[in-house]
Amino acid sequence: MKYKISGIFFYCIQFFCLWIVYSNVYGSSELNLQYTTQRNYSNPRYLGLSNTGVALPEAISSTFLNPSLVHFWHWKNETKYSGFFLFENDEYFKNNIFSTGASWYIYEKTSIGALYRNLLRDDNRFQNEALINISGKLFDKSLDQGAVNIGINIRYEDLKWVYYDLDSTLTIRKNIADTTQKDTVRYFIDINKRLIEQRRLFFDLGFFQDNIFPGMDFGLSFHNLLGRFWESENPKLSKIIDTIPDSTLIDKIVDSSYYKYEWSKKSGRNPKEYKRMTVGITYNIRLMDNILILIIPFDLEFFGLFDKKKSIKIAMHTGIEGWLNEKICLRFGYSRAPYNIYGKAKPFSVSNDHILCGGASVHFEHIAFDVYMKKNEWGIGSVVAF
């Protein structure tokens, strides 16, 4: 009976996702993105597939894309402990992105993991991130379908970035008797940089089920489902409104703005426009008595799904892997998605680009090495499991 309930439950989730695709695939081109760093999943396999893999189980670094995959990966590979590291050099963080983490298969229904990532551009822009992951089995497998897995992330991010984008200030004078008559003076300032310090706390939720159809797996992930931020900024924009006498004997209102070396602070819930959903499938084809295995993942990423005021935007990710004797792999990825996001630590509208990626893997008994490459970006990583 519980198998039928679990199957019905997950069929409902899958039907909901397919309805979203059908309803919005021809939607508006307006796009609100999450922060630049959150769409770099720091997994060399996914990066080589152009950020594809919500239904492709991997070690602890898979939690950036889908928090539910780690437990199934341990179960499938019959491993209890795992660790990984990854070094990246991308177009924006020109110095480095370094990630490391570990996971532990506690027992049949639960695994836990932790991950740390450091992103460094220069002395003026850096970011530290820490993640705790809990994943496990939600429903046991049925006769013709795999088990349903669930996972959550608790993510903490701390950043300090300097921007050189301060606008010039204004001084506006108006007649008290007739406020429609005014003159404006624009003052160009010598100060042109501002410092932002921000801390963020997020919760992610993911689901995974293998073998929903013969050779096909399914994944679903909600990014930044809950969250809060705390932000400080220096300098802050201040205003002075004053009344002064004029030679015409008509008093004037003077409205001046200027930058003051003082911290301004704000905090609140993570805006709805930052929440994203990724849904995908992975198709596995075994050939030549399992000597050659082809893996074809396909993901759709949704922006603006939880904000009624925003138009929904969809990004597409796909790729193909070829494994020889499950030891050597070549992969290629393609996506129709935003390439890079520059500017302030807030989302803004960008358009989708054509992105090509590639990578390779070599697996030994307890250790694997992975590399990936795309335009102006590369990375190398390793996973140890036993």
Short mmCIF file of C-alpha atoms in Angstrom, two decimals:
data_model
loop_
_atom_site.label_atom_id
_atom_site.label_comp_id
_atom_site.label_asym_id
_atom_site.label_seq_id
_atom_site.Cartn_x
_atom_site.Cartn_y
_atom_site.Cartn_z
CA MET A 1 0.00 0.00 0.00
CA LYS A 2 2.79 2.45 0.88
CA TYR A 3 4.38 1.83 -2.53
CA LYS A 4 1.16 2.93 -4.26
CA ILE A 5 0.97 6.05 -2.06
CA SER A 6 4.59 7.01 -2.80
CA GLY A 7 4.05 6.47 -6.53
CA ILE A 8 0.91 8.61 -6.57
CA PHE A 9 2.67 11.32 -4.53
CA PHE A 10 5.60 11.57 -6.91
CA TYR A 11 3.43 11.31 -10.04
CA CYS A 12 1.62 14.42 -8.76
CA ILE A 13 4.94 16.29 -8.46
CA GLN A 14 5.98 15.20 -11.95
CA PHE A 15 2.60 16.22 -13.43
CA PHE A 16 2.92 19.65 -11.76
CA CYS A 17 6.37 20.17 -13.30
CA LEU A 18 5.20 19.14 -16.78
CA TRP A 19 2.24 21.55 -16.47
CA ILE A 20 4.65 24.37 -15.60
CA VAL A 21 6.71 23.59 -18.72
CA TYR A 22 3.64 23.47 -20.98
CA SER A 23 2.21 26.70 -19.57
CA ASN A 24 5.36 28.83 -19.69
CA VAL A 25 7.77 27.62 -22.33
CA TYR A 26 6.70 30.46 -24.62
CA GLY A 27 6.71 33.10 -21.86
CA SER A 28 8.16 36.58 -21.66
CA SER A 29 11.85 37.24 -22.15
CA GLU A 30 12.09 39.25 -18.93
CA LEU A 31 14.54 37.65 -16.54
CA ASN A 32 15.49 38.16 -12.90
CA LEU A 33 18.52 36.15 -11.89
CA GLN A 34 19.94 34.99 -8.60
CA TYR A 35 23.38 36.14 -7.59
CA THR A 36 26.21 35.30 -9.97
CA THR A 37 27.87 32.79 -7.67
CA GLN A 38 24.78 30.73 -6.88
CA ARG A 39 24.48 29.48 -10.44
CA ASN A 40 28.03 28.13 -10.40
CA TYR A 41 27.39 24.69 -8.92
CA SER A 42 31.09 23.85 -8.26
CA ASN A 43 30.78 20.31 -9.56
CA PRO A 44 33.14 19.52 -12.49
CA ARG A 45 30.74 16.94 -13.92
CA TYR A 46 27.80 19.35 -13.99
CA LEU A 47 29.96 22.23 -15.22
CA GLY A 48 31.22 20.06 -18.09
CA LEU A 49 27.57 19.40 -18.95
CA SER A 50 26.78 23.15 -18.89
CA ASN A 51 25.18 23.12 -15.42
CA THR A 52 23.04 20.05 -16.20
CA GLY A 53 22.41 17.31 -13.64
CA VAL A 54 19.42 17.79 -11.34
CA ALA A 55 18.67 14.08 -11.97
CA LEU A 56 22.33 12.96 -12.09
CA PRO A 57 23.56 11.68 -8.67
CA GLU A 58 27.02 12.77 -7.56
CA ALA A 59 29.07 13.32 -4.39
CA ILE A 60 28.58 16.16 -1.87
CA SER A 61 29.16 18.94 -4.46
CA SER A 62 25.93 17.87 -6.17
CA THR A 63 24.01 19.56 -3.34
CA PHE A 64 24.38 22.98 -5.01
CA LEU A 65 22.10 21.73 -7.80
CA ASN A 66 19.96 19.13 -5.98
CA PRO A 67 20.21 18.45 -2.22
CA SER A 68 18.69 14.96 -2.50
CA LEU A 69 21.35 13.30 -4.69
CA VAL A 70 24.10 12.53 -2.15
CA HIS A 71 22.30 9.74 -0.31
CA PHE A 72 21.39 7.88 -3.50
CA TRP A 73 24.97 8.27 -4.79
CA HIS A 74 26.33 6.62 -1.62
CA TRP A 75 23.76 3.82 -1.81
CA LYS A 76 24.39 3.14 -5.50
CA ASN A 77 28.18 3.09 -5.14
CA GLU A 78 28.12 1.18 -1.82
CA THR A 79 30.30 3.76 -0.09
CA LYS A 80 30.08 5.10 3.45
CA TYR A 81 32.42 8.12 3.35
CA SER A 82 33.40 10.54 0.61
CA GLY A 83 35.38 13.74 0.19
CA PHE A 84 36.05 16.10 -2.71
CA PHE A 85 37.92 19.20 -3.79
CA LEU A 86 37.60 21.47 -6.82
CA PHE A 87 39.72 24.34 -8.09
CA GLU A 88 38.17 26.66 -10.69
CA ASN A 89 39.37 29.64 -12.67
CA ASP A 90 36.47 31.44 -14.33
CA GLU A 91 35.95 34.67 -16.24
CA TYR A 92 34.67 36.67 -13.28
CA PHE A 93 36.63 35.29 -10.31
CA LYS A 94 39.93 35.43 -12.13
CA ASN A 95 42.05 34.36 -9.18
CA ASN A 96 40.23 31.23 -8.02
CA ILE A 97 37.20 29.40 -6.72
CA PHE A 98 38.12 26.68 -4.24
CA SER A 99 35.60 24.15 -2.91
CA THR A 100 35.96 21.20 -0.55
CA GLY A 101 33.57 18.97 1.36
CA ALA A 102 32.75 15.56 2.76
CA SER A 103 29.70 13.32 3.26
CA TRP A 104 28.79 10.36 5.44
CA TYR A 105 26.29 7.57 4.69
CA ILE A 106 24.93 7.07 8.21
CA TYR A 107 22.52 4.23 7.49
CA GLU A 108 20.08 3.04 4.85
CA LYS A 109 17.79 6.06 5.02
CA THR A 110 20.02 9.04 5.90
CA SER A 111 23.25 10.75 4.81
CA ILE A 112 24.77 14.04 5.95
CA GLY A 113 27.42 16.27 4.42
CA ALA A 114 29.21 19.60 4.73
CA LEU A 115 30.82 21.84 2.14
CA TYR A 116 32.93 25.01 2.09
CA ARG A 117 33.58 27.30 -0.88
CA ASN A 118 35.79 30.38 -1.26
CA LEU A 119 35.42 32.74 -4.23
CA LEU A 120 38.15 35.35 -4.68
CA ARG A 121 38.47 37.96 -7.42
CA ASP A 122 40.93 40.32 -5.73
CA ASP A 123 41.36 42.11 -2.41
CA ASN A 124 38.17 44.08 -3.10
CA ARG A 125 35.83 41.20 -3.93
CA PHE A 126 35.62 37.89 -2.13
CA GLN A 127 32.98 35.53 -0.80
CA ASN A 128 32.88 32.62 1.68
CA GLU A 129 30.15 29.99 1.76
CA ALA A 130 29.31 27.08 4.06
CA LEU A 131 26.67 24.40 3.51
CA ILE A 132 25.12 21.62 5.60
CA ASN A 133 23.25 18.89 3.71
CA ILE A 134 20.85 16.22 4.99
CA SER A 135 19.47 13.72 2.50
CA GLY A 136 17.74 10.38 2.68
CA LYS A 137 15.05 8.03 1.48
CA LEU A 138 11.49 9.37 1.61
CA PHE A 139 9.67 6.34 0.13
CA ASP A 140 10.96 2.83 -0.60
CA LYS A 141 11.10 1.57 -4.16
CA SER A 142 8.13 -0.12 -5.75
CA LEU A 143 8.12 -3.09 -8.12
CA ASP A 144 8.85 -1.03 -11.23
CA GLN A 145 10.19 2.29 -9.90
CA GLY A 146 13.07 3.38 -7.69
CA ALA A 147 12.94 4.91 -4.23
CA VAL A 148 12.03 8.57 -3.71
CA ASN A 149 14.86 10.57 -2.09
CA ILE A 150 14.60 13.96 -0.39
CA GLY A 151 17.28 16.42 0.70
CA ILE A 152 17.67 19.87 2.23
CA ASN A 153 20.51 22.40 2.27
CA ILE A 154 21.23 25.02 4.88
CA ARG A 155 23.54 27.54 3.19
CA TYR A 156 25.36 30.52 4.69
CA GLU A 157 27.09 33.10 2.49
CA ASP A 158 29.31 35.99 3.52
CA LEU A 159 30.60 38.49 0.95
CA LYS A 160 32.48 41.78 0.74
CA TRP A 161 32.47 43.49 -2.64
CA VAL A 162 33.62 46.92 -3.81
CA TYR A 163 31.77 48.61 -6.67
CA TYR A 164 32.86 51.60 -8.73
CA ASP A 165 29.42 52.77 -9.76
CA LEU A 166 28.39 55.74 -7.61
CA ASP A 167 26.28 58.29 -9.43
CA SER A 168 26.84 62.04 -9.21
CA THR A 169 24.69 63.91 -6.70
CA LEU A 170 22.06 66.59 -7.25
CA THR A 171 21.13 69.92 -5.67
CA ILE A 172 17.65 71.21 -6.57
CA ARG A 173 16.36 74.69 -5.70
CA LYS A 174 12.64 75.50 -5.84
CA ASN A 175 10.63 78.65 -5.17
CA ILE A 176 8.33 78.20 -2.20
CA ALA A 177 5.60 80.19 -3.94
CA ASP A 178 5.91 78.28 -7.19
CA THR A 179 7.50 74.85 -6.89
CA THR A 180 7.24 74.28 -10.65
CA GLN A 181 10.07 76.77 -11.14
CA LYS A 182 13.36 75.17 -10.20
CA ASP A 183 16.95 74.84 -11.24
CA THR A 184 19.10 71.78 -10.85
CA VAL A 185 22.83 71.51 -10.30
CA ARG A 186 24.59 68.17 -10.74
CA TYR A 187 27.77 67.72 -8.73
CA PHE A 188 30.33 65.21 -9.98
CA ILE A 189 32.10 63.57 -7.07
CA ASP A 190 35.64 62.36 -6.52
CA ILE A 191 34.40 59.34 -4.57
CA ASN A 192 33.34 56.63 -6.99
CA LYS A 193 33.43 53.41 -5.00
CA ARG A 194 31.19 51.80 -2.44
CA LEU A 195 31.62 48.78 -0.19
CA ILE A 196 28.90 46.17 0.32
CA GLU A 197 29.04 43.59 3.08
CA GLN A 198 26.29 41.02 2.99
CA ARG A 199 25.39 37.84 4.86
CA ARG A 200 22.74 35.46 3.60
CA LEU A 201 21.05 32.36 4.98
CA PHE A 202 19.17 30.06 2.59
CA PHE A 203 17.27 26.76 2.58
CA ASP A 204 17.07 24.53 -0.53
CA LEU A 205 14.83 21.50 -1.09
CA GLY A 206 15.29 18.67 -3.58
CA PHE A 207 13.74 15.37 -4.70
CA PHE A 208 15.11 12.49 -6.77
CA GLN A 209 13.68 9.20 -8.03
CA ASP A 210 15.53 6.71 -10.16
CA ASN A 211 13.93 4.52 -12.81
CA ILE A 212 10.62 6.41 -13.20
CA PHE A 213 10.63 4.70 -16.60
CA PRO A 214 13.12 2.07 -17.77
CA GLY A 215 16.50 3.82 -17.94
CA MET A 216 15.13 7.23 -16.92
CA ASP A 217 15.64 9.12 -13.63
CA PHE A 218 13.84 12.24 -12.40
CA GLY A 219 15.00 15.20 -10.28
CA LEU A 220 13.39 18.33 -8.87
CA SER A 221 15.06 21.13 -6.89
CA PHE A 222 13.90 24.39 -5.29
CA HIS A 223 16.69 26.94 -4.82
CA ASN A 224 16.52 29.65 -2.11
CA LEU A 225 13.09 28.45 -1.06
CA LEU A 226 13.47 30.25 2.28
CA GLY A 227 16.07 32.81 3.25
CA ARG A 228 17.12 36.04 4.91
CA PHE A 229 19.83 38.61 4.25
CA TRP A 230 21.71 41.22 6.29
CA GLU A 231 23.39 44.00 4.30
CA SER A 232 25.65 46.95 5.14
CA GLU A 233 26.75 49.60 2.65
CA ASN A 234 29.25 52.49 2.84
CA PRO A 235 29.03 55.33 1.91
CA LYS A 236 25.33 55.99 2.14
CA LEU A 237 23.31 58.56 0.24
CA SER A 238 22.02 61.33 2.52
CA LYS A 239 19.70 64.28 1.88
CA ILE A 240 19.30 67.77 3.30
CA ILE A 241 16.20 69.85 2.73
CA ASP A 242 16.49 73.49 3.83
CA THR A 243 14.86 76.89 3.25
CA ILE A 244 17.09 79.89 2.47
CA PRO A 245 16.35 83.54 1.65
CA ASP A 246 17.05 84.73 -1.87
CA SER A 247 17.96 88.13 -3.35
CA THR A 248 14.50 88.20 -4.96
CA LEU A 249 12.98 88.18 -1.43
CA ILE A 250 11.32 84.86 -2.30
CA ASP A 251 12.49 82.05 -0.10
CA LYS A 252 13.73 78.94 -1.83
CA ILE A 253 13.72 75.27 -0.89
CA VAL A 254 17.10 73.61 -1.37
CA ASP A 255 17.07 69.82 -1.74
CA SER A 256 20.62 68.46 -1.69
CA SER A 257 21.94 64.91 -1.79
CA TYR A 258 25.45 63.81 -0.92
CA TYR A 259 27.43 60.72 0.03
CA LYS A 260 28.34 60.33 3.67
CA TYR A 261 31.02 57.98 4.99
CA GLU A 262 28.66 56.03 7.20
CA TRP A 263 27.29 52.51 7.18
CA SER A 264 23.68 52.02 6.15
CA LYS A 265 22.14 48.72 7.18
CA LYS A 266 19.11 46.74 6.10
CA SER A 267 17.82 43.19 6.45
CA GLY A 268 14.83 41.14 5.46
CA ARG A 269 13.49 38.02 3.81
CA ASN A 270 14.96 36.81 0.57
CA PRO A 271 12.91 38.44 -2.25
CA LYS A 272 10.61 36.08 -4.17
CA GLU A 273 12.32 36.92 -7.46
CA TYR A 274 15.47 35.16 -6.24
CA LYS A 275 13.73 31.79 -5.86
CA ARG A 276 14.31 29.27 -8.64
CA MET A 277 13.16 25.78 -9.57
CA THR A 278 15.05 23.20 -11.64
CA VAL A 279 13.38 20.07 -13.00
CA GLY A 280 15.03 17.43 -15.15
CA ILE A 281 15.47 13.86 -16.32
CA THR A 282 18.48 11.69 -17.09
CA TYR A 283 18.32 8.90 -19.69
CA ASN A 284 20.81 6.01 -19.44
CA ILE A 285 21.62 3.84 -22.47
CA ARG A 286 23.76 0.71 -22.00
CA LEU A 287 25.44 -0.76 -25.09
CA MET A 288 27.80 -3.62 -25.92
CA ASP A 289 27.12 -5.55 -22.69
CA ASN A 290 27.66 -2.38 -20.59
CA ILE A 291 31.07 -1.69 -22.09
CA LEU A 292 29.74 1.63 -23.39
CA ILE A 293 27.23 3.69 -21.40
CA LEU A 294 25.62 6.87 -22.75
CA ILE A 295 24.07 9.29 -20.25
CA ILE A 296 21.85 12.10 -21.53
CA PRO A 297 20.59 14.62 -18.94
CA PHE A 298 18.06 17.38 -19.69
CA ASP A 299 17.15 20.18 -17.26
CA LEU A 300 14.83 23.18 -17.30
CA GLU A 301 15.52 26.06 -14.91
CA PHE A 302 12.69 28.44 -13.97
CA PHE A 303 13.08 32.05 -12.77
CA GLY A 304 10.23 34.17 -11.39
CA LEU A 305 8.01 31.16 -10.71
CA PHE A 306 7.20 32.25 -7.15
CA ASP A 307 6.71 35.97 -7.87
CA LYS A 308 3.35 36.82 -9.43
CA LYS A 309 4.62 40.28 -10.39
CA LYS A 310 7.42 38.84 -12.54
CA SER A 311 7.28 37.03 -15.85
CA ILE A 312 8.55 33.47 -15.83
CA LYS A 313 11.82 32.88 -17.64
CA ILE A 314 13.14 29.43 -18.61
CA ALA A 315 16.73 28.31 -19.21
CA MET A 316 17.50 24.96 -20.87
CA HIS A 317 20.50 22.73 -20.07
CA THR A 318 21.48 19.42 -21.66
CA GLY A 319 24.48 17.31 -22.60
CA ILE A 320 25.82 13.82 -23.22
CA GLU A 321 28.36 11.58 -21.50
CA GLY A 322 30.08 8.51 -22.92
CA TRP A 323 31.55 6.06 -20.38
CA LEU A 324 33.93 3.27 -21.38
CA ASN A 325 33.88 0.38 -18.89
CA GLU A 326 32.60 2.89 -16.30
CA LYS A 327 36.21 4.11 -15.94
CA ILE A 328 36.84 6.72 -18.63
CA CYS A 329 34.38 9.41 -19.67
CA LEU A 330 34.11 12.24 -22.18
CA ARG A 331 31.24 14.75 -21.88
CA PHE A 332 29.82 17.69 -23.75
CA GLY A 333 27.22 20.17 -22.62
CA TYR A 334 24.99 22.80 -24.19
CA SER A 335 22.64 25.29 -22.61
CA ARG A 336 20.43 28.13 -23.69
CA ALA A 337 20.83 30.16 -20.53
CA PRO A 338 22.43 33.32 -19.08
CA TYR A 339 26.21 33.14 -19.54
CA ASN A 340 27.64 35.43 -16.88
CA ILE A 341 26.07 38.01 -14.61
CA TYR A 342 28.06 41.11 -13.80
CA GLY A 343 27.34 44.11 -11.61
CA LYS A 344 25.77 44.66 -8.21
CA ALA A 345 24.91 41.83 -5.84
CA LYS A 346 21.27 42.00 -6.95
CA PRO A 347 19.53 40.32 -9.86
CA PHE A 348 18.65 42.15 -13.02
CA SER A 349 17.35 41.28 -16.47
CA VAL A 350 19.68 39.54 -18.91
CA SER A 351 19.12 37.40 -21.99
CA ASN A 352 19.86 33.75 -22.68
CA ASP A 353 23.02 32.82 -24.57
CA HIS A 354 24.27 29.71 -26.36
CA ILE A 355 26.82 28.02 -24.07
CA LEU A 356 29.07 25.08 -24.96
CA CYS A 357 31.11 23.11 -22.41
CA GLY A 358 33.15 19.94 -22.21
CA GLY A 359 34.98 17.73 -19.78
CA ALA A 360 36.44 14.34 -18.95
CA SER A 361 36.71 11.90 -16.04
CA VAL A 362 38.96 9.03 -15.03
CA HIS A 363 37.74 6.67 -12.27
CA PHE A 364 39.84 4.27 -10.22
CA GLU A 365 38.71 2.04 -7.36
CA HIS A 366 38.47 4.70 -4.63
CA ILE A 367 39.35 7.95 -6.37
CA ALA A 368 38.18 9.86 -9.44
CA PHE A 369 39.56 12.90 -11.29
CA ASP A 370 37.46 15.32 -13.33
CA VAL A 371 38.19 18.33 -15.54
CA TYR A 372 35.88 20.74 -17.35
CA MET A 373 36.36 23.57 -19.83
CA LYS A 374 34.31 26.31 -21.41
CA LYS A 375 35.01 29.76 -22.83
CA ASN A 376 37.38 31.64 -20.47
CA GLU A 377 36.84 29.05 -17.73
CA TRP A 378 38.27 25.74 -16.54
CA GLY A 379 38.42 23.58 -13.44
CA ILE A 380 39.92 20.40 -12.02
CA GLY A 381 38.61 18.29 -9.14
CA SER A 382 38.74 14.95 -7.42
CA VAL A 383 36.42 12.69 -5.39
CA VAL A 384 37.57 10.08 -2.87
CA ALA A 385 35.09 7.47 -1.62
CA PHE A 386 35.37 4.30 0.46
#
